[in-house]
Short mmCIF file of C-alpha atoms in Angstrom, two decimals:
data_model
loop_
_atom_site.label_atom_id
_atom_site.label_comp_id
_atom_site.label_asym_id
_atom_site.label_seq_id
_atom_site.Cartn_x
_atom_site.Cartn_y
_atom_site.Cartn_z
CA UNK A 16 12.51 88.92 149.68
CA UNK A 17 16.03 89.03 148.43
CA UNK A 18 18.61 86.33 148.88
CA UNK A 19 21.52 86.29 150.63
CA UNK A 20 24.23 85.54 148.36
CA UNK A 21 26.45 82.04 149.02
CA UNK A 22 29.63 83.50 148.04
CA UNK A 23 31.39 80.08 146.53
CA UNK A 24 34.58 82.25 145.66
CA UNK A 25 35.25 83.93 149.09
CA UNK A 26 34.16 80.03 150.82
CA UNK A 27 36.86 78.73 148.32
CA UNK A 28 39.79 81.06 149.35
CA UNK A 29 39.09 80.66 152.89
CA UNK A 30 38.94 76.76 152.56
CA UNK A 31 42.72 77.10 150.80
CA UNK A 32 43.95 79.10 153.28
CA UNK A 33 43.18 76.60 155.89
CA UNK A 34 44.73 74.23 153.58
CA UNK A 35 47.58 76.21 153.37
CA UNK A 36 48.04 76.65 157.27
CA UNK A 37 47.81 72.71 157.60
CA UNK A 38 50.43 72.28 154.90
CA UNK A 39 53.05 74.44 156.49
CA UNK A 40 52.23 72.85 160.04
CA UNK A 41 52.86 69.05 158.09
CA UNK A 42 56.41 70.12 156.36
CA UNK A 43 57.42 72.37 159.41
CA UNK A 44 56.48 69.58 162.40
CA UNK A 45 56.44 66.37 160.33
CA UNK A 46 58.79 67.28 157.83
CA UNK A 47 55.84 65.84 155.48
CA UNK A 48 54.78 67.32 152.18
CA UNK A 49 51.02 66.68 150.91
CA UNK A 50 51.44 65.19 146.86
CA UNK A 51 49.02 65.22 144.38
CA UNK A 52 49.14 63.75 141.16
CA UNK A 53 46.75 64.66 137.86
CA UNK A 54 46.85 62.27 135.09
CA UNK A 55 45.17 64.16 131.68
CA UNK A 56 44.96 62.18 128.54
CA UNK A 57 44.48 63.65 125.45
CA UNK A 58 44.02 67.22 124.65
CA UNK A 59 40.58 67.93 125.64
CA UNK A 60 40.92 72.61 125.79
CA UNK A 61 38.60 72.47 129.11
CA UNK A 62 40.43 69.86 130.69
CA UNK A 63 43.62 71.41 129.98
CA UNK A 64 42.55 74.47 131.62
CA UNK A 65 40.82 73.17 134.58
CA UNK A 66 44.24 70.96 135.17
CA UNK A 67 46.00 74.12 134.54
CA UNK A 68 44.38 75.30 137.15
CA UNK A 69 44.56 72.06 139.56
CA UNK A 70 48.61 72.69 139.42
CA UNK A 71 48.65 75.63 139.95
CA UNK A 72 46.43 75.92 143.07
CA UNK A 73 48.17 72.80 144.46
CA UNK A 74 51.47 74.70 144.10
CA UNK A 75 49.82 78.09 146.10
CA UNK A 76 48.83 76.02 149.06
CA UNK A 77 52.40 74.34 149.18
CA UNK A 78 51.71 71.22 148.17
CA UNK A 79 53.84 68.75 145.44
CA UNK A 80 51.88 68.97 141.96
CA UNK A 81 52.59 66.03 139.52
CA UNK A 82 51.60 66.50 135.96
CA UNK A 83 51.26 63.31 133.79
CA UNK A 84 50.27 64.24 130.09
CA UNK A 85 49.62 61.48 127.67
CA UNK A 86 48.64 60.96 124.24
CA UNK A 87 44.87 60.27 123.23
CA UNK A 88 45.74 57.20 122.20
CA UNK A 89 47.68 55.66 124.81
CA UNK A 90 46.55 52.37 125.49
CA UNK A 91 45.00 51.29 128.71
CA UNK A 92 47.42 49.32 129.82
CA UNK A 93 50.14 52.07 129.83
CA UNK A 94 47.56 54.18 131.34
CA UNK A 95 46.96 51.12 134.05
CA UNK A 96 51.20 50.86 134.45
CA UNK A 97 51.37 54.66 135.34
CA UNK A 98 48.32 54.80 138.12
CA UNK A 99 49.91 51.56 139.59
CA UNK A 100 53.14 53.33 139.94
CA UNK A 101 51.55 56.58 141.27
CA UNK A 102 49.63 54.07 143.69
CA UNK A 103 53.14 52.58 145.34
CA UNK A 104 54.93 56.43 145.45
CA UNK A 105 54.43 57.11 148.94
CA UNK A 106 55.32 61.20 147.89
CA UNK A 107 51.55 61.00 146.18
CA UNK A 108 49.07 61.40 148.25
CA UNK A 109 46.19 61.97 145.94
CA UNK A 110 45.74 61.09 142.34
CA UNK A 111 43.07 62.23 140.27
CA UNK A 112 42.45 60.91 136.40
CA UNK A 113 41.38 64.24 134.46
CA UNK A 114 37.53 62.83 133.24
CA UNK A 115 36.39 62.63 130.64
CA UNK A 116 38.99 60.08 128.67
CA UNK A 117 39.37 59.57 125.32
CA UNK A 118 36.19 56.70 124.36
CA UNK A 119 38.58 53.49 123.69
CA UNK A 120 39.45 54.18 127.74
CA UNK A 121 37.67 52.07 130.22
CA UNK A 122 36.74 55.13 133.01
CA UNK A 123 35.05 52.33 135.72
CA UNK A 124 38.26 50.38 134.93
CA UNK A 125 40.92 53.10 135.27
CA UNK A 126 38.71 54.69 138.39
CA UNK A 127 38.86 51.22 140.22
CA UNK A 128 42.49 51.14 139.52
CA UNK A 129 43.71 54.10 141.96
CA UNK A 130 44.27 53.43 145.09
CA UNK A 131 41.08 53.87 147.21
CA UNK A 132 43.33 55.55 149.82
CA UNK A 133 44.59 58.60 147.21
CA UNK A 134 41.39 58.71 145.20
CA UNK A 135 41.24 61.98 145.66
CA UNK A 136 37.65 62.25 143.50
CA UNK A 137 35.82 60.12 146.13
CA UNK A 138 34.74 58.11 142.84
CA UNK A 139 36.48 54.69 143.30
CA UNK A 140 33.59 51.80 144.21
CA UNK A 141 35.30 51.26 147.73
CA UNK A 142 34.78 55.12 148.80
CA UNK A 143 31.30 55.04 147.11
CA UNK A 144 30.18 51.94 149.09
CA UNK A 145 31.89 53.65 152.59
CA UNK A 146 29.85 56.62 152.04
CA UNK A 147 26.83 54.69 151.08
CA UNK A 148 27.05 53.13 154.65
CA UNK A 149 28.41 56.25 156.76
CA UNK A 150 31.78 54.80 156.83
CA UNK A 151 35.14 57.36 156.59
CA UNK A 152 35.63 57.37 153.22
CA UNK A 153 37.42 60.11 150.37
CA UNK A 154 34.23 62.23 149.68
CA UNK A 155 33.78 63.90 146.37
CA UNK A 156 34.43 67.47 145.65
CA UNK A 157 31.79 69.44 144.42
CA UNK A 158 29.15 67.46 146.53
CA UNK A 159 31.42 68.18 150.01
CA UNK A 160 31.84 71.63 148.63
CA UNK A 161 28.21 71.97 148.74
CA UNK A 162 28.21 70.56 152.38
CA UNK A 163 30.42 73.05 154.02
CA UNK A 164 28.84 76.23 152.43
CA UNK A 165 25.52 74.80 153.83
CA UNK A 166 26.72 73.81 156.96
CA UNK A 167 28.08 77.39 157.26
CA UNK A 168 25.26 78.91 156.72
CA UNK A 169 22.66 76.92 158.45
CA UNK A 170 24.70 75.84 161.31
CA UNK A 171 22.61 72.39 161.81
CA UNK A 172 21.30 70.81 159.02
CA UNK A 173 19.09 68.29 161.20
CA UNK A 174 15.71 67.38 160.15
CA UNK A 175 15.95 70.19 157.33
CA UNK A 176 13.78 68.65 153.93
CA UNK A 177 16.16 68.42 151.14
CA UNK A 178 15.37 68.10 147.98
CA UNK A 179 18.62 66.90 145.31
CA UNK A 180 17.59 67.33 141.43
CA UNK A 181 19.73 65.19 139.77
CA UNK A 182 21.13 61.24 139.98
CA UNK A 183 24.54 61.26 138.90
CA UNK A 184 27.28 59.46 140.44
CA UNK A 185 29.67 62.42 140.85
CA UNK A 186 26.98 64.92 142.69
CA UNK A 187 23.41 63.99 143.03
CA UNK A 188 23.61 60.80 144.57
CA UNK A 189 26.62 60.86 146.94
CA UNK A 190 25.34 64.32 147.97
CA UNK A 191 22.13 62.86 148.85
CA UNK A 192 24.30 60.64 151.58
CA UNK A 193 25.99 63.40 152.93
CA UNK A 194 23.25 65.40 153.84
CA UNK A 195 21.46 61.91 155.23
CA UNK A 196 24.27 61.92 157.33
CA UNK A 197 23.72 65.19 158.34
CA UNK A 198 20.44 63.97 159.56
CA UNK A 199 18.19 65.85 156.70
CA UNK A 200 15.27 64.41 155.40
CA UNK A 201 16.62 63.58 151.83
CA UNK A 202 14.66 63.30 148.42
CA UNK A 203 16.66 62.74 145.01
CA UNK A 204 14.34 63.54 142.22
CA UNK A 205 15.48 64.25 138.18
CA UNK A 206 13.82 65.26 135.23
CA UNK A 207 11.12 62.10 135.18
CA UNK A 208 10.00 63.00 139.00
CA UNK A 209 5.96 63.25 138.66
CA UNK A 210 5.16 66.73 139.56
CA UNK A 211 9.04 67.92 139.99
CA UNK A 212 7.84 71.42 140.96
CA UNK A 213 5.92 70.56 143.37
CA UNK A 214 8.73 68.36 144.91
CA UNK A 215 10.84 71.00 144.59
CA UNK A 216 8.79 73.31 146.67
CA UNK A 217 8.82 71.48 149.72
CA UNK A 218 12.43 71.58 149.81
CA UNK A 219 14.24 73.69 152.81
CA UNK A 220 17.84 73.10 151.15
CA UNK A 221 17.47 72.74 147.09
CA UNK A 222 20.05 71.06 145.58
CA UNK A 223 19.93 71.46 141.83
CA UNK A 224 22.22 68.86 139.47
CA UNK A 225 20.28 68.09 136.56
CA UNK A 226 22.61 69.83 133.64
CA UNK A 227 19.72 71.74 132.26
CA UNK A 228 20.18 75.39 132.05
CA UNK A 229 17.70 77.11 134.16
CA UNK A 230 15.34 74.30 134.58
CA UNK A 231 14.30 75.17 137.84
CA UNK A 232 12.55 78.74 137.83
CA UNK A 233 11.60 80.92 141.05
CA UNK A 234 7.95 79.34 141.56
CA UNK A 235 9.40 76.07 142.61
CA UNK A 236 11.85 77.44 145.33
CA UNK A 237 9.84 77.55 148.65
CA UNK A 238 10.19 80.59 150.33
CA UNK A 239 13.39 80.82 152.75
CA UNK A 240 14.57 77.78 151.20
CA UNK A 241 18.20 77.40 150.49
CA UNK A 242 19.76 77.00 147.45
CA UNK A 243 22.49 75.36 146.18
CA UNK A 244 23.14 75.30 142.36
CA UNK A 245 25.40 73.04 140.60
CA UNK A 246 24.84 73.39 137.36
CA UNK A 247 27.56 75.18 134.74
CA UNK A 248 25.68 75.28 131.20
CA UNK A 249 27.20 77.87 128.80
CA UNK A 250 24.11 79.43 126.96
CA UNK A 251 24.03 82.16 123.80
CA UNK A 252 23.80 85.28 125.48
CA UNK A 253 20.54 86.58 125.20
CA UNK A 254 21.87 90.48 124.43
CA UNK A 255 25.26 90.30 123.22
CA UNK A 256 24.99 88.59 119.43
CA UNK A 257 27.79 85.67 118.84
CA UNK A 258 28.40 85.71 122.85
CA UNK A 259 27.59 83.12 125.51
CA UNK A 260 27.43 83.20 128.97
CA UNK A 261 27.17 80.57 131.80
CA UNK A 262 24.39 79.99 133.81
CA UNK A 263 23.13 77.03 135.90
CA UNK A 264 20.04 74.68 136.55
CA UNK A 265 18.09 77.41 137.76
CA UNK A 266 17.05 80.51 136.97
CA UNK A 267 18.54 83.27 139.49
CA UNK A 268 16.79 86.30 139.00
CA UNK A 269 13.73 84.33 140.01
CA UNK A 270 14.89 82.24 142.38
CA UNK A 271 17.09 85.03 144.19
CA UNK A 272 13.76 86.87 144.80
CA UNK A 273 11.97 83.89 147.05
CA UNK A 274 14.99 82.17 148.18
CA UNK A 275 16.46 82.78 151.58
CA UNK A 276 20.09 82.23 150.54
CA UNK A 277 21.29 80.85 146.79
CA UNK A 278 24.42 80.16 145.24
CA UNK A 279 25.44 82.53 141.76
CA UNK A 280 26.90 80.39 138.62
CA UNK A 281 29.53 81.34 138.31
CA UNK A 282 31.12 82.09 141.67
CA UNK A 283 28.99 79.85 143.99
CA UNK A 284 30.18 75.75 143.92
CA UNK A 285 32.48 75.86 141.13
CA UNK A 286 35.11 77.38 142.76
CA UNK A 287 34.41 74.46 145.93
CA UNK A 288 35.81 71.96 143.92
CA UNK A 289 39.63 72.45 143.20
CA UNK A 290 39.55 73.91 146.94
CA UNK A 291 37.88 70.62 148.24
CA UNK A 292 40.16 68.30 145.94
CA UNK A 293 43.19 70.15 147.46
CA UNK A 294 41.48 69.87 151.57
CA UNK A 295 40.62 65.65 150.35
CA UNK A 296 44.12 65.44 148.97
CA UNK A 297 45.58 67.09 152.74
CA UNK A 298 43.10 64.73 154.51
CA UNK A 299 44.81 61.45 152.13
CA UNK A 300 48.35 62.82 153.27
CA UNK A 301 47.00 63.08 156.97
CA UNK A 302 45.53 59.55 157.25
CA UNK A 303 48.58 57.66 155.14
CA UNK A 304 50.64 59.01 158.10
CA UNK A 305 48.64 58.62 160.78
CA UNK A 306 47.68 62.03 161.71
CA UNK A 307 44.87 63.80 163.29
CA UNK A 308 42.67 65.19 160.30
CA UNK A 309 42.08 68.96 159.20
CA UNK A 310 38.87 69.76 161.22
CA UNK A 311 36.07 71.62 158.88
CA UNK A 312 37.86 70.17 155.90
CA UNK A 313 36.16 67.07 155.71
CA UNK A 314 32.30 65.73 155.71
#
């Protein structure tokens, strides 16, 4: 058997076009324009790029892009005095706090500062708790990313066993309650699960978040399972001397050979995630005003 390939990059373009389309309808009936506002401290080089990248994306789909670069060491109260003031703008519609932050920075505290309404991340306690309980609520990226590739390829996702390897807050837990409330049968294991392979096999939909490279190898994917893998671990490259390359949590040749359909690294959820923080930050603009939300764009 040979996979079908989840193509995260094609999904991605297709979910910014529909952004895009939405956008123009906003400025052209409502005279509204979407905002979205990154805050980066410090200089972290793959946080610069990937906000790099936020802008310029936001731009593309015709939204407002606000930049706020500060120092490492700016202090958490002038950190605190700038989210308030992106909080009462009412041209920001989303804000997102570039993670990680320099260590003498509070993250829970600076998180739970942004309005729960523009949290853009889906990380703020309020959105966590709403989603805990099936309530609307700002979902986050890469986890609602996953949702609509799988939802697009399976159609209905009800009563489907899914298996998610990994317990963070930012992917294996809240995507654990989205595909509950698709109505799969949901199982969050991690690296101290007793007999993780065997867990793993039983899995229709395989959701792998565990930040190991290739920790999950072909024997543990169930035959026509689907999977979905979030990892992004940069590895030495096994020919090319001094070289890495990026792989994720599991092992695709392997997997790719008993799967039914399985996401690459890279090309398969990575790309999801600006495209989903740029459909959440549309869906922010669209409920501030009191408009219908983009259908498909949201979990």
């Amino acid at each position: 058997m040979s996979a079908t390939i989840i193509d995260g990059k094609a999904f991605a373009a297709n979910v910014r076009a529909q952004v895009a389309e939405h956008v123009t309808r906003l400025k052209e009936e409502q005279n509204i324009t979407p905002g979205l506002a990154v805050v980066l401290v410090g200089e972290d080089p793959a946080s610069q790029v990937y906000v790099r990248s936020k802008g310029k994306m936001t731009v593309e789909v015709g939204m407002n892009s606000f930049e706020h670069k500060l120092e490492a060491d700016t202090s958490e109260y002038d950190l605190l005095a700038l989210i308030d003031q992106l909080n009462n703008d009412p041209t920001i519609h989303g804000i997102l706090v570039q993670l990680p932050l320099p260590g003498h920075l509070n993250s829970d505290l600076v998180i739970n500062s942004i309005d729960p309404a523009k949290d853009v991340d889906g990380f703020h306690i309020s959105n966590v708790g709403l989603l805990g309980t099936g309530q609307k609520s700002m979902v986050p990226c890469t986890p609602l990313g996953s949702l609509m590739m799988l939802r697009d390829h399976h159609g209905s996702l009800s009563g489907l066993n899914a298996v998610v390897v990994g317990r963070s807050n930012i992917v294996g837990k809240p995507m654990a309650q989205l595909l509950l409330g698709d109505s799969c049968t949901v199982t969050i294991a991690h690296s101290r699960t007793k007999d993780l392979a065997e867990v793993c096999r039983g899995a229709d939909i395989l959701v792998a978040a565990v930040g190991r490279p290739e920790m999950i190898p072909g024997d543990w994917v169930k035959p026509g399972a689907t999977v979905i893998d979030v990892g992004i671990n940069r590895i030495p490259h096994p020919e090319k001397e001094g070289k890495t390359k990026l792989v994720g949590d599991v092992h695709y040749e392997s997997a790719a050979e008993v799967a039914g359909a399985i996401t690459p690294v890279p090309g398969g959820v990575g790309p999801m995630t600006i495209a989903c923080l740029l459909a959440n930050t549309l869906t922010a603009c669209c409920r501030a005003n009191g408009l219908t939300e983009p259908e498909g764009l949201t979990a």
